[in-house]
CSV table of C-alpha atoms in Angstrom, one decimal:
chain,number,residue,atom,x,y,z
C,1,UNK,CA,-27.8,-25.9,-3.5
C,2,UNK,CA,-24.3,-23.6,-4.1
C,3,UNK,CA,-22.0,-24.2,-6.5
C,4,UNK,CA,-19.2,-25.4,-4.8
C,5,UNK,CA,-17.0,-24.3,-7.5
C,6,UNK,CA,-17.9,-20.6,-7.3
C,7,UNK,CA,-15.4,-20.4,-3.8
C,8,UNK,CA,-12.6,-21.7,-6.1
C,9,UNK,CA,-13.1,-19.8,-9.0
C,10,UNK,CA,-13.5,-16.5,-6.8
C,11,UNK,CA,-9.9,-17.3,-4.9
C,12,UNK,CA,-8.3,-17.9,-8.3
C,13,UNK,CA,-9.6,-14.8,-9.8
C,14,UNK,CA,-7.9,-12.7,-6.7
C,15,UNK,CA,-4.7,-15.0,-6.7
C,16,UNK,CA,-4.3,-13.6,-10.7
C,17,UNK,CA,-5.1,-10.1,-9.4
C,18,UNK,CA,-2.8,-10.2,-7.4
C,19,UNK,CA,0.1,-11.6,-9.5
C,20,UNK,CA,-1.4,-9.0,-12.1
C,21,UNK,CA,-0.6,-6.1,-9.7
C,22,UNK,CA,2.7,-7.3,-8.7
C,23,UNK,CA,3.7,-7.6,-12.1
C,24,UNK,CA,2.5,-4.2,-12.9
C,25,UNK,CA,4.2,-2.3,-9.6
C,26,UNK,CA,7.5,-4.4,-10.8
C,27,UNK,CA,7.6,-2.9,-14.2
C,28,UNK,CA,5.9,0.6,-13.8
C,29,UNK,CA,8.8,1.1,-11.4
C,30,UNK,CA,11.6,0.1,-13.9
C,31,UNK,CA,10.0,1.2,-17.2
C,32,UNK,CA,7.1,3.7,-16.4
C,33,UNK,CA,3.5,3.6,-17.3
C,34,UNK,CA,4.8,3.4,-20.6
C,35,UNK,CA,5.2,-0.5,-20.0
C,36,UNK,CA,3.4,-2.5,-22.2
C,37,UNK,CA,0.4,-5.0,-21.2
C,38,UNK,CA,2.2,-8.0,-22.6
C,39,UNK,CA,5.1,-7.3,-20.4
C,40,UNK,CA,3.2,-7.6,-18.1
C,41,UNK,CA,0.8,-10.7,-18.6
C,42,UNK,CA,4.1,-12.5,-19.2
C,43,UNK,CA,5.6,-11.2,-15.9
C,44,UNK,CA,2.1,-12.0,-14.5
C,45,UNK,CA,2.4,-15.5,-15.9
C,46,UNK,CA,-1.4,-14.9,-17.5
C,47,UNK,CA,-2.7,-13.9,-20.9
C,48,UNK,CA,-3.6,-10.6,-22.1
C,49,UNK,CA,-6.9,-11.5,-21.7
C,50,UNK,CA,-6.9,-12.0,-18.4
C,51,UNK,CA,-5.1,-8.7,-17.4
C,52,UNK,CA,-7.9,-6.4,-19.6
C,53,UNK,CA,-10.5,-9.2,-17.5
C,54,UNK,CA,-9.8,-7.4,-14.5
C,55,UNK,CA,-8.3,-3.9,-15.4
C,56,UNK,CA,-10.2,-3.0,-18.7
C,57,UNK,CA,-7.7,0.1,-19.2
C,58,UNK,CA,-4.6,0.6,-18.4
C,59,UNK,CA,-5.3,3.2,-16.2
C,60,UNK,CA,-7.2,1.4,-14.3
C,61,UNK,CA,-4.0,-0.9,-13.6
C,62,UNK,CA,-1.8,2.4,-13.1
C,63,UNK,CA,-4.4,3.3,-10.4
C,64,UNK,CA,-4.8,0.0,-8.8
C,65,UNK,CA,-0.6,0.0,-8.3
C,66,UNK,CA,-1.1,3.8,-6.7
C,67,UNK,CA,-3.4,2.4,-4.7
C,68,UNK,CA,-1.1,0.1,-3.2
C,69,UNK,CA,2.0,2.8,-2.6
C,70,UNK,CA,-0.7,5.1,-1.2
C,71,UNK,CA,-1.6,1.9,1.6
C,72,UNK,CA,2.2,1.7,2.3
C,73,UNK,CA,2.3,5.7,2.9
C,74,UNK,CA,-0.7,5.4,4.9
C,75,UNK,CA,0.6,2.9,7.4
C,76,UNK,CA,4.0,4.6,7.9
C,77,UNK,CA,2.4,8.0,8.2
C,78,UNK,CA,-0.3,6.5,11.0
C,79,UNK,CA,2.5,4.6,13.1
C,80,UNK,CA,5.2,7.8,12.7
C,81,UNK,CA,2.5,10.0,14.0
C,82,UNK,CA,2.6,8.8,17.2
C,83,UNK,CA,6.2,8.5,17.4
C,84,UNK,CA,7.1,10.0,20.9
C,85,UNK,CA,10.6,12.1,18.8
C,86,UNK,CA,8.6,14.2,16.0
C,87,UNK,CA,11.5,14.2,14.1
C,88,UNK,CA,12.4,10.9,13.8
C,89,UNK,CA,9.2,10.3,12.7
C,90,UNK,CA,9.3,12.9,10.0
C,91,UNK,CA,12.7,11.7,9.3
C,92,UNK,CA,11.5,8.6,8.7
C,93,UNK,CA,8.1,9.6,6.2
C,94,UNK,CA,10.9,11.3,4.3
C,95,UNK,CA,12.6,8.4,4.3
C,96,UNK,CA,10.0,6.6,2.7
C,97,UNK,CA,8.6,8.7,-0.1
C,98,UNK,CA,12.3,9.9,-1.1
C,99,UNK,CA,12.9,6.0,-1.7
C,100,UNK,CA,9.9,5.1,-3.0
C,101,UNK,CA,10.1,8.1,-5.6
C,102,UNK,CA,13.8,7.5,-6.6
C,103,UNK,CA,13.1,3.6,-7.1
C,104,UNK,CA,10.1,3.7,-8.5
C,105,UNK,CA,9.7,5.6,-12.1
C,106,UNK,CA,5.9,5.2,-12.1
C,107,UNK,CA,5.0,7.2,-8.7
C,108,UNK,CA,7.5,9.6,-9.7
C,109,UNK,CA,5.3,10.2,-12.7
C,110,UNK,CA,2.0,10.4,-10.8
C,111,UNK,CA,3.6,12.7,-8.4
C,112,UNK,CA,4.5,15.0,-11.1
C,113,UNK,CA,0.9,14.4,-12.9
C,114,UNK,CA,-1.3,15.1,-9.4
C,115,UNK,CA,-1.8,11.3,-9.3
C,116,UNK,CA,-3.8,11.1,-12.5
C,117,UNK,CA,-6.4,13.7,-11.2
C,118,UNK,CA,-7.8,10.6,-9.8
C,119,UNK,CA,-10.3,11.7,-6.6
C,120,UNK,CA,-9.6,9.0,-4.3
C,121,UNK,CA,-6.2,9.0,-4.4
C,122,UNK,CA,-5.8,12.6,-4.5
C,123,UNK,CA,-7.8,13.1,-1.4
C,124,UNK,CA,-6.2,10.0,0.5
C,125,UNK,CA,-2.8,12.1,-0.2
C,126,UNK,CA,-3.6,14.9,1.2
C,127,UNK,CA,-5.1,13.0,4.1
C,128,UNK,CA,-1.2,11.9,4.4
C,129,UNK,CA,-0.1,15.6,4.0
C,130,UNK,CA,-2.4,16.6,6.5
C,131,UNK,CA,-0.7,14.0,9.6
C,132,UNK,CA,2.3,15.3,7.9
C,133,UNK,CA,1.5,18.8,9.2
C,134,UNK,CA,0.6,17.6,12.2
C,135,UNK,CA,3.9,16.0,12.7
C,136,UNK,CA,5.6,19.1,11.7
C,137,UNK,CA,3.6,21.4,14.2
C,138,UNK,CA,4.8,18.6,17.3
C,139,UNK,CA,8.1,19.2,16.5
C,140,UNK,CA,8.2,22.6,15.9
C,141,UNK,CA,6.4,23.2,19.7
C,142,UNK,CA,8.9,20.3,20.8
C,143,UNK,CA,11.8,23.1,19.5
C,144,UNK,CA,13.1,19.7,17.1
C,145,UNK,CA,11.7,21.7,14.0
C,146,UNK,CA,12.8,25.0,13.1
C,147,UNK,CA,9.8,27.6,13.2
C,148,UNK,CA,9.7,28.5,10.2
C,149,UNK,CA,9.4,25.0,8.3
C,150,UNK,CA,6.4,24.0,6.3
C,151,UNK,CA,4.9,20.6,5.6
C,152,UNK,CA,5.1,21.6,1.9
C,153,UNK,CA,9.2,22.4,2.5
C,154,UNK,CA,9.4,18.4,3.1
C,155,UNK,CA,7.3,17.8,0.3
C,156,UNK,CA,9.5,20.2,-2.2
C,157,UNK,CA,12.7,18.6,-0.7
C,158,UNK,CA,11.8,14.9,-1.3
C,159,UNK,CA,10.8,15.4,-5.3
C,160,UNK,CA,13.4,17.6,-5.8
C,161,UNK,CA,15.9,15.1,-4.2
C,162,UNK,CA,14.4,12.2,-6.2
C,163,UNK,CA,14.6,14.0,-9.1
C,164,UNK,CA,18.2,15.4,-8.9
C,165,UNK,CA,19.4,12.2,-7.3
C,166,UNK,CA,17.7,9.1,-9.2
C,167,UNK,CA,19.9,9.5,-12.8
C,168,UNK,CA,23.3,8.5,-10.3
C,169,UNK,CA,21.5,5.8,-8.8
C,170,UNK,CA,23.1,3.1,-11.3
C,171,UNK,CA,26.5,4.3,-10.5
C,172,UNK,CA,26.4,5.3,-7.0
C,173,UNK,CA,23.1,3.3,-5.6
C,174,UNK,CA,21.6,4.8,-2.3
C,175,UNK,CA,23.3,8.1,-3.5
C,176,UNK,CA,19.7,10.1,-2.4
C,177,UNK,CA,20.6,9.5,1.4
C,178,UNK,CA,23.1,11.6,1.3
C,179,UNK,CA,21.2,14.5,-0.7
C,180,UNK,CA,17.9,13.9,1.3
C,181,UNK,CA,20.9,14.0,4.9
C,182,UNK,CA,22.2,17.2,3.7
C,183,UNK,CA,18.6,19.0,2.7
C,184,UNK,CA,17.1,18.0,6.4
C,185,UNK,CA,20.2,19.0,8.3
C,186,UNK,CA,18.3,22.6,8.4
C,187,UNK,CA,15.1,21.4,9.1
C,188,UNK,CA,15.4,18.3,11.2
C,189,UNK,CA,18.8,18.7,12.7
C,190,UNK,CA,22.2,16.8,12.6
C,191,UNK,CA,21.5,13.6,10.8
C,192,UNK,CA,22.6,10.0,12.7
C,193,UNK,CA,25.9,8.4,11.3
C,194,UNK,CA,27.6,9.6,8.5
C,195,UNK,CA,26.9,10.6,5.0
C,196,UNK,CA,27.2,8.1,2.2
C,197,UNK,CA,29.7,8.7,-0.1
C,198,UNK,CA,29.8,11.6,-2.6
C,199,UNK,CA,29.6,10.7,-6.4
C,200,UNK,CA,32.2,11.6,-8.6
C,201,UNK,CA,32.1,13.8,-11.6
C,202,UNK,CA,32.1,10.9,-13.6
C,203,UNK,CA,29.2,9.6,-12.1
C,204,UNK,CA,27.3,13.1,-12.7
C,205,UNK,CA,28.5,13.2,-16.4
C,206,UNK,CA,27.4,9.6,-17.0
C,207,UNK,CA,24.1,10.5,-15.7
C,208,UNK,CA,23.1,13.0,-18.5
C,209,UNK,CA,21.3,16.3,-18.3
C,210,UNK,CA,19.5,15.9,-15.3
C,211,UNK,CA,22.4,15.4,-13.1
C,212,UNK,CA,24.2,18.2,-14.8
């Protein structure tokens, strides 16, 4: 005869995962992997204990919250790549990983790390990079993409967009758009709508050496 406990114990266990790696994804993306475990437990609303229960080291956590942003690329990527206008769905992959990267310290950190060297992950990016090409190939047969673009330009423009652009955030939030707007408009084409608005020299004093 089961234990008819086991069912409930089980469910709880992947409910306080799941809170765990919430937590985690909420303050690696304000504070970096450098966030501490009780930060987290607390934001969790479970013990220390129980966080090391299911991610002995912290790595393991940092990988488990990449694991999640790496799912969220993956969809995008698979429904933009059969978007019927290649460019709108390049557009919006760009989109994505620009605002991801900007908003989220922690997978700006992987990204400049090689995802912690960690094989999955690594090979499930370059999966992404891979319908990315594709994509890019469409539009450039389609005449939407000039000839000469790589899938490694769009790569190159998104970090270095979310790196130049992330200090002005607090002063001028969704400040990237208009960076990320202006890199594509040689790539992509005329963006839709207009640009948001420019900072001001304030704004790129206040935000220290790497908006200088």
């Amino acid at each position: 005869m089961g234990d008819a406990t086991a069912p409930t114990v089980r469910a709880d266990a992947r409910r306080n995962r799941e809170r765990i790696v919430d937590a985690a994804s909420a303050c690696f993306a304000m504070d970096g992997v450098e966030c501490q475990i009780t930060a987290i437990a607390a934001k969790a609303g479970v013990g220390n204990a129980t966080v090391f229960r299911h991610f002995p080291a912290k790595r393991d956590l940092v990988l488990a919250v990449l694991d999640r942003r790496i799912r969220e690329a993956e969809a995008l990527v698979e429904r933009e790549a059969a978007n019927p206008d290649p460019a709108a769905g390049l557009r919006a992959i760009v989109e994505h990983m620009a605002e991801a990267m900007v908003s989220d310290q922690a997978l700006k950190q992987a990204a400049g790390e090689g995802l912690y060297a960690d094989t999955d992950l690594v090979c499930r990016r370059d999966e992404i990079y891979e319908r990315i090409r594709a994509l890019v190939e469409r539009g450039k047969a389609d005449g939407v993409v000039r000839a000469d673009v790589e899938m490694v330009d769009l790569i190159v423009l998104v970090q270095g967009v979310a790196w130049s652009a992330a200090p002005l955030e607090a002063r001028t939030p969704g400040v990237w758009r208009r960076y990320l707007a202006l890199a594509l408009e040689g790539t992509l084409g005329p963006s839709a709508g207009t640009l948001p608005a420019a900072p001001t020299e304030a704004d790129l004093n206040a935000a220290g050496p790497a908006g200088a």
